[in-house]
Amino acid sequence: MFRIDVDGEHAIVEFVLDGYIRVQEMESFVQELERATASLSGRDIKIKADLRTLRPASPEAANMIRRVQEYGLRSGVVRVAELVESELVALQLNRVAENSHTDKILRRFWEEAPARRWLIFGDEEKEESPSPRPMPG
């Protein structure tokens, strides 16, 4: 099962993937996700992926995830926040993200509030951090 919502105000595509996703359902998900992403064309798009109840995907489904991540990068996705609980799913998603190069814009979260805050504001607080301290010695 999947659900996709678009937050037009903040240019965030939010989706939930739940349980074991068969290839046919993954095809439908990918098409809808591409449509949702395209609806925000020309903006800095952010993705919030709730994968806390996702079961490990088949190699075919994982390959579809990789392709849709590549599409996202070409379409203006600048940040991806994943909510993941299963270590096995996290390992599979790490491999997929590395292959699609999404790993460079991806962060994992345990809770929705910090994920959403990062998607909207990015790393603004880090930009104002003090210079590193010199090493004692």
XYZ file of C-alpha atoms in Angstrom:
137
model
C 0.000 0.000 0.000
C 1.142 3.529 -0.679
C -0.062 7.103 -0.254
C 1.313 10.286 -1.819
C 0.533 13.882 -0.783
C 1.917 17.185 -2.058
C 2.574 20.182 0.199
C 2.602 22.929 -2.431
C 3.469 25.662 0.054
C 6.813 24.060 0.984
C 7.339 22.058 -2.270
C 7.356 18.756 -0.353
C 6.185 15.457 -1.798
C 5.285 13.207 1.122
C 4.721 9.501 0.685
C 4.181 6.361 2.707
C 5.142 2.882 1.521
C 3.617 0.200 3.735
C 4.247 -3.534 3.908
C 5.529 -5.619 1.027
C 5.170 -3.746 -2.260
C 4.732 -5.980 -5.292
C 6.206 -4.952 -8.642
C 2.840 -3.970 -10.160
C 2.009 -1.761 -7.171
C 5.527 -0.277 -7.271
C 4.949 0.647 -10.938
C 1.786 2.554 -9.961
C 3.607 4.221 -7.072
C 6.491 5.340 -9.325
C 4.070 6.846 -11.874
C 2.174 8.769 -9.193
C 5.394 9.917 -7.509
C 6.734 11.208 -10.835
C 3.452 13.097 -11.415
C 3.587 14.605 -7.924
C 7.221 15.650 -8.433
C 6.443 17.141 -11.858
C 3.636 19.212 -10.291
C 6.355 21.154 -8.393
C 8.570 21.659 -11.441
C 10.838 24.705 -11.296
C 11.085 24.685 -7.498
C 13.530 23.175 -5.004
C 11.614 19.966 -4.322
C 11.868 18.034 -1.078
C 10.783 14.427 -0.449
C 9.545 13.005 2.867
C 9.498 9.221 2.611
C 7.776 7.356 5.444
C 9.190 3.845 5.126
C 8.782 2.775 8.744
C 6.462 -0.116 7.879
C 8.004 -1.035 4.521
C 9.183 -4.616 4.131
C 12.361 -5.345 2.130
C 11.669 -4.961 -1.588
C 12.300 -7.435 -4.389
C 15.298 -6.661 -6.635
C 12.883 -5.452 -9.346
C 11.076 -3.114 -6.942
C 14.400 -1.842 -5.527
C 15.527 -1.086 -9.092
C 12.328 0.940 -9.630
C 13.077 2.912 -6.461
C 16.560 3.660 -7.822
C 15.139 4.852 -11.146
C 12.564 7.119 -9.487
C 15.324 8.580 -7.269
C 17.363 9.353 -10.392
C 14.270 10.973 -11.919
C 13.878 13.057 -8.754
C 17.447 14.333 -8.945
C 16.932 15.348 -12.591
C 13.629 17.029 -11.641
C 14.955 19.351 -8.930
C 14.808 17.317 -5.706
C 17.272 18.937 -3.278
C 16.552 17.084 0.010
C 15.189 13.654 0.894
C 14.172 12.739 4.440
C 13.535 9.055 5.098
C 11.762 7.708 8.140
C 12.982 4.119 8.546
C 12.805 1.658 11.443
C 13.966 -1.671 9.978
C 17.742 -2.128 9.776
C 17.305 -4.514 6.847
C 15.225 -1.981 4.904
C 17.744 0.764 5.805
C 20.613 -1.339 4.397
C 18.688 -1.990 1.182
C 17.781 1.705 0.849
C 21.430 2.696 1.467
C 22.481 0.585 -1.512
C 19.712 2.009 -3.701
C 20.557 5.614 -2.692
C 24.265 5.106 -3.381
C 23.506 3.707 -6.845
C 21.165 6.608 -7.695
C 23.466 9.230 -6.053
C 20.562 10.327 -3.836
C 22.738 9.523 -0.801
C 24.313 12.989 -1.150
C 20.983 14.737 -0.351
C 19.458 12.128 1.977
C 19.020 12.083 5.759
C 17.356 9.492 7.961
C 15.051 10.365 10.821
C 13.149 8.524 13.538
C 10.385 11.123 13.892
C 8.374 13.244 11.476
C 8.824 16.678 13.117
C 12.639 16.871 12.775
C 12.418 15.425 9.246
C 9.914 18.055 8.163
C 11.905 20.856 9.843
C 15.068 19.802 7.968
C 13.187 19.573 4.675
C 11.814 23.095 5.049
C 14.829 24.859 6.595
C 17.792 22.678 5.623
C 20.979 23.201 7.586
C 20.460 26.901 8.354
C 21.561 26.520 11.963
C 24.893 25.005 10.869
C 25.708 28.001 8.691
C 25.931 30.175 11.803
C 28.042 27.778 13.870
C 31.331 29.104 15.272
C 34.670 28.269 13.675
C 36.275 25.013 14.750
C 38.433 25.199 17.866
C 42.173 24.690 17.439
C 43.533 21.351 18.550
C 45.218 21.470 21.973
C 48.853 20.770 21.843
